[in-house]
Short mmCIF file of C-alpha atoms in Angstrom, two decimals:
data_model
loop_
_atom_site.label_atom_id
_atom_site.label_comp_id
_atom_site.label_asym_id
_atom_site.label_seq_id
_atom_site.Cartn_x
_atom_site.Cartn_y
_atom_site.Cartn_z
CA MET A 1 246.52 20.26 229.01
CA SER A 2 245.27 16.79 229.89
CA GLY A 3 241.69 15.80 229.28
CA SER A 4 240.95 15.53 232.99
CA ASN A 5 242.29 19.03 233.67
CA LYS A 6 240.22 20.46 230.83
CA GLU A 7 237.09 18.77 232.18
CA HIS A 8 237.85 20.13 235.64
CA ILE A 9 238.17 23.68 234.30
CA ILE A 10 234.91 23.38 232.34
CA LYS A 11 233.08 22.00 235.40
CA SER A 12 234.53 24.74 237.58
CA TYR A 13 233.35 27.39 235.12
CA ASP A 14 229.90 25.82 234.89
CA ASP A 15 229.65 25.74 238.69
CA GLU A 16 230.63 29.41 238.96
CA LEU A 17 228.15 30.40 236.26
CA ALA A 18 225.38 28.42 237.96
CA ARG A 19 226.15 30.18 241.25
CA LEU A 20 226.12 33.56 239.47
CA THR A 21 222.77 32.75 237.86
CA GLY A 22 221.36 31.79 241.24
CA GLU A 23 222.51 35.10 242.73
CA ILE A 24 220.86 37.05 239.94
CA VAL A 25 217.59 35.13 240.28
CA ARG A 26 217.63 35.78 244.03
CA MET A 27 218.26 39.46 243.37
CA GLY A 28 215.31 39.53 240.97
CA GLU A 29 213.03 37.87 243.50
CA LEU A 30 214.01 40.54 246.05
CA ALA A 31 213.16 43.25 243.53
CA VAL A 32 209.70 41.74 242.90
CA THR A 33 209.10 41.51 246.65
CA GLN A 34 210.07 45.18 246.91
CA LEU A 35 207.48 46.11 244.29
CA GLU A 36 204.74 44.11 246.01
CA SER A 37 205.67 45.60 249.39
CA ALA A 38 205.58 49.09 247.88
CA ILE A 39 202.03 48.53 246.59
CA ASP A 40 201.02 47.13 249.98
CA VAL A 41 202.17 50.30 251.79
CA VAL A 42 200.34 52.45 249.22
CA GLU A 43 197.10 50.64 249.95
CA ARG A 44 197.63 50.68 253.74
CA ARG A 45 198.87 54.29 253.75
CA ASP A 46 201.68 53.20 256.09
CA GLU A 47 204.52 55.73 256.17
CA ARG A 48 206.85 53.72 258.40
CA ALA A 49 206.47 50.59 256.30
CA ALA A 50 207.16 52.67 253.19
CA GLN A 51 210.40 53.92 254.72
CA ARG A 52 211.43 50.32 255.42
CA VAL A 53 210.78 49.38 251.78
CA VAL A 54 212.96 52.28 250.64
CA ALA A 55 215.74 51.27 253.04
CA ASN A 56 215.60 47.64 251.83
CA ASP A 57 216.72 48.77 248.37
CA ASP A 58 220.27 48.83 249.75
CA ALA A 59 220.24 45.02 249.84
CA ILE A 60 219.56 44.86 246.09
CA ASP A 61 222.27 47.44 245.39
CA GLN A 62 224.73 45.38 247.45
CA LEU A 63 223.87 42.20 245.55
CA GLU A 64 224.40 43.98 242.23
CA GLN A 65 227.88 45.07 243.36
CA GLU A 66 228.75 41.54 244.47
CA ILE A 67 227.58 40.13 241.13
CA SER A 68 229.71 42.70 239.27
CA HIS A 69 232.75 41.58 241.27
CA ASP A 70 231.96 37.92 240.50
CA VAL A 71 231.72 38.71 236.79
CA VAL A 72 235.11 40.47 236.82
CA ARG A 73 236.63 37.48 238.62
CA LEU A 74 235.16 35.07 236.07
CA LEU A 75 236.56 37.14 233.21
CA ALA A 76 240.00 37.29 234.81
CA LEU A 77 240.28 33.65 235.86
CA ARG A 78 238.43 31.81 233.08
CA ALA A 79 238.96 34.07 230.04
CA PRO A 80 235.68 32.85 228.49
CA ILE A 81 235.09 33.08 224.74
CA ALA A 82 232.11 32.86 222.37
CA GLY A 83 229.01 31.47 224.09
CA ASP A 84 230.66 31.48 227.52
CA LEU A 85 231.49 35.16 227.13
CA ARG A 86 227.85 35.88 226.20
CA ASN A 87 226.75 34.17 229.41
CA VAL A 88 229.05 36.33 231.53
CA PHE A 89 228.14 39.63 229.89
CA ALA A 90 224.43 38.76 229.96
CA ALA A 91 224.74 38.24 233.72
CA LEU A 92 226.29 41.69 234.11
CA ARG A 93 223.61 43.43 232.04
CA ILE A 94 220.72 41.53 233.60
CA ALA A 95 221.95 42.34 237.12
CA ALA A 96 222.05 46.04 236.16
CA ASP A 97 218.44 45.87 234.90
CA ILE A 98 217.27 44.17 238.08
CA GLU A 99 219.00 46.84 240.17
CA ARG A 100 216.99 49.46 238.28
CA ILE A 101 213.79 47.48 238.90
CA GLY A 102 214.57 47.66 242.62
CA ASP A 103 215.12 51.41 242.31
CA TYR A 104 211.73 51.90 240.65
CA ALA A 105 210.02 49.84 243.35
CA ALA A 106 211.68 52.03 245.99
CA ASN A 107 210.48 55.12 244.12
CA VAL A 108 206.90 53.86 244.37
CA ALA A 109 207.34 53.46 248.12
CA LYS A 110 208.84 56.96 248.41
CA ARG A 111 205.87 58.48 246.59
CA SER A 112 203.46 56.64 248.87
CA ILE A 113 204.62 58.76 251.82
CA PRO A 114 203.31 62.15 250.59
CA LEU A 115 200.32 60.34 249.04
CA SER A 116 199.34 59.04 252.48
CA MET A 117 199.19 62.61 253.77
CA VAL A 118 196.34 63.70 251.50
CA ALA A 119 192.76 62.48 251.23
CA PRO A 120 192.41 59.08 249.50
CA VAL A 121 191.29 59.01 245.86
CA ALA A 122 189.54 56.14 244.09
CA PRO A 123 192.18 55.55 241.36
CA THR A 124 194.73 54.43 243.98
CA ASN A 125 193.34 50.90 243.68
CA GLY A 126 194.26 50.73 239.99
CA LEU A 127 197.96 50.87 240.78
CA GLY A 128 197.85 47.31 242.10
CA TYR A 129 196.84 45.90 238.70
CA LEU A 130 199.80 47.57 236.98
CA ALA A 131 202.13 46.19 239.65
CA GLU A 132 200.64 42.71 239.25
CA LEU A 133 201.40 42.77 235.51
CA ALA A 134 204.92 44.08 236.07
CA ALA A 135 205.69 41.57 238.84
CA GLY A 136 204.42 38.76 236.59
CA GLU A 137 206.76 39.88 233.81
CA VAL A 138 209.76 39.96 236.11
CA ARG A 139 209.00 36.55 237.62
CA GLU A 140 208.55 34.99 234.16
CA VAL A 141 211.76 36.47 232.79
CA LEU A 142 213.69 35.24 235.86
CA VAL A 143 212.50 31.70 235.13
CA ALA A 144 213.50 32.16 231.48
CA TYR A 145 216.96 33.30 232.57
CA ARG A 146 217.40 30.45 235.04
CA ASP A 147 216.37 27.88 232.40
CA ARG A 148 218.05 29.63 229.41
CA ASP A 149 214.61 29.57 227.79
CA ALA A 150 214.70 32.07 224.91
CA GLU A 151 211.11 31.38 223.83
CA ARG A 152 209.78 32.08 227.31
CA ALA A 153 211.82 35.30 227.37
CA TYR A 154 210.37 36.25 223.98
CA GLN A 155 206.84 35.79 225.34
CA VAL A 156 207.61 38.19 228.20
CA TRP A 157 209.03 40.63 225.66
CA LYS A 158 205.76 40.53 223.71
CA ASP A 159 203.52 40.60 226.78
CA ASP A 160 204.94 43.94 227.93
CA ALA A 161 202.50 45.52 225.46
CA LEU A 162 199.72 44.54 227.90
CA LEU A 163 201.38 46.56 230.66
CA ASP A 164 201.81 49.51 228.29
CA GLU A 165 198.12 49.31 227.41
CA ALA A 166 197.06 49.14 231.08
CA TYR A 167 199.34 52.07 231.91
CA THR A 168 197.82 54.18 229.13
CA GLY A 169 194.31 53.46 230.42
CA TYR A 170 195.31 54.30 233.97
CA PHE A 171 196.99 57.51 232.81
CA ARG A 172 193.76 58.61 231.13
CA GLN A 173 191.74 57.74 234.23
CA LEU A 174 193.99 59.86 236.42
CA LEU A 175 193.78 62.82 234.06
CA THR A 176 189.98 62.58 234.13
CA TYR A 177 189.96 62.67 237.93
CA MET A 178 192.30 65.66 237.92
CA MET A 179 190.01 67.57 235.56
CA GLU A 180 186.87 66.76 237.52
CA ASP A 181 188.13 68.18 240.82
CA PRO A 182 191.25 70.30 241.46
CA ARG A 183 191.58 68.63 244.87
CA ASN A 184 192.51 65.44 243.03
CA ILE A 185 195.51 67.01 241.29
CA THR A 186 198.07 66.43 244.05
CA PRO A 187 197.27 62.77 244.82
CA CYS A 188 196.79 61.91 241.15
CA THR A 189 200.14 63.51 240.28
CA HIS A 190 201.83 61.18 242.78
CA LEU A 191 199.95 58.24 241.27
CA LEU A 192 201.05 59.25 237.77
CA PHE A 193 204.71 59.14 238.81
CA MET A 194 204.20 55.81 240.57
CA ALA A 195 202.47 54.32 237.55
CA LYS A 196 205.30 55.47 235.29
CA ASN A 197 207.83 53.78 237.58
CA ILE A 198 205.87 50.53 237.29
CA GLU A 199 205.69 50.86 233.51
CA ARG A 200 209.47 51.30 233.46
CA ILE A 201 209.85 48.06 235.45
CA GLY A 202 208.20 46.32 232.51
CA ASP A 203 210.67 47.96 230.13
CA HIS A 204 213.58 46.58 232.15
CA ALA A 205 211.98 43.13 232.13
CA THR A 206 212.01 43.31 228.32
CA ASN A 207 215.68 44.34 228.43
CA VAL A 208 216.36 41.16 230.40
CA ALA A 209 214.37 39.16 227.84
CA GLU A 210 216.45 40.62 225.00
CA ASN A 211 219.67 39.69 226.79
CA ILE A 212 218.43 36.13 227.29
CA TRP A 213 217.63 35.87 223.59
CA PHE A 214 221.12 37.07 222.67
CA GLN A 215 222.68 34.81 225.28
CA VAL A 216 220.97 31.73 223.82
CA HIS A 217 221.03 32.52 220.10
CA GLY A 218 224.09 34.74 219.74
CA GLU A 219 222.14 37.38 217.83
CA PRO A 220 219.93 40.30 218.88
CA LEU A 221 216.16 40.14 218.97
CA THR A 222 215.33 42.29 215.96
CA THR A 223 211.54 41.93 215.81
CA GLN A 224 209.72 45.24 216.28
CA ARG A 225 207.99 45.15 219.66
CA SER A 226 204.41 46.39 219.88
CA LYS A 227 204.28 49.46 222.14
CA ARG A 228 200.89 50.40 223.56
CA ASP A 229 201.97 53.28 225.75
CA PHE A 230 200.10 56.13 224.07
CA THR A 231 200.51 58.70 226.85
CA SER A 232 202.53 60.94 224.53
CA SER A 233 199.93 60.86 221.77
CA PRO A 234 198.20 64.09 220.58
CA GLU A 235 194.96 62.88 222.19
CA ILE A 236 196.55 62.63 225.64
CA THR A 237 198.41 65.90 225.18
CA LYS A 238 195.14 67.73 224.41
CA LEU A 239 193.49 66.09 227.39
CA GLY A 240 196.28 67.35 229.63
CA ASP A 241 196.14 70.86 228.11
CA ARG A 242 192.49 71.17 229.17
CA GLU A 243 193.45 70.99 232.89
#
């Protein structure tokens, strides 16, 4: 193979990978928009808007399928090895995580529909803070992926502990409201499920961060991550048993 042909193949691969990265970043931005829209319909108690958010999840699913096809084509046509192969497989795994983020955002919107049919409760406002933390994580990790910035990804990976901590505090607040007045049980139960979906979005952002680290360094991120989700602790279990 001549030098010019080899350079052409390398440039062609780089162009395809850049296009794939752009598609994944766009998919991630859609998922964040979905989350923010879901929180907006919760606060506005807008059933029709919630149904539109749920329906919009199809666009993210479609993008994930297109990215999977692009990855298969890259594997077949370019036969990448070593670092190039890591880039391709990272794209596949990251796209799958973003698709799940979109699913969780849609779940929040779905839960907002029955929530809007009962009397409002004060803790509803706290959901927005959790979503703000989760959306920030996803946006940061998308930038890290676009720039192949392993250190930025590592910071997102560490910062997820803040979302875990906020989720634990919100969980406790909801349990307190449920114990104070049985009429709060139904709306707070919906909020508990919605909060858990948002917490899971953070977990998928850390999955993306781990894939970026492996993509850049060729080795897994082995540091033990600080988890501050204590909702399964004996203290919380006892609190729930009192209801």
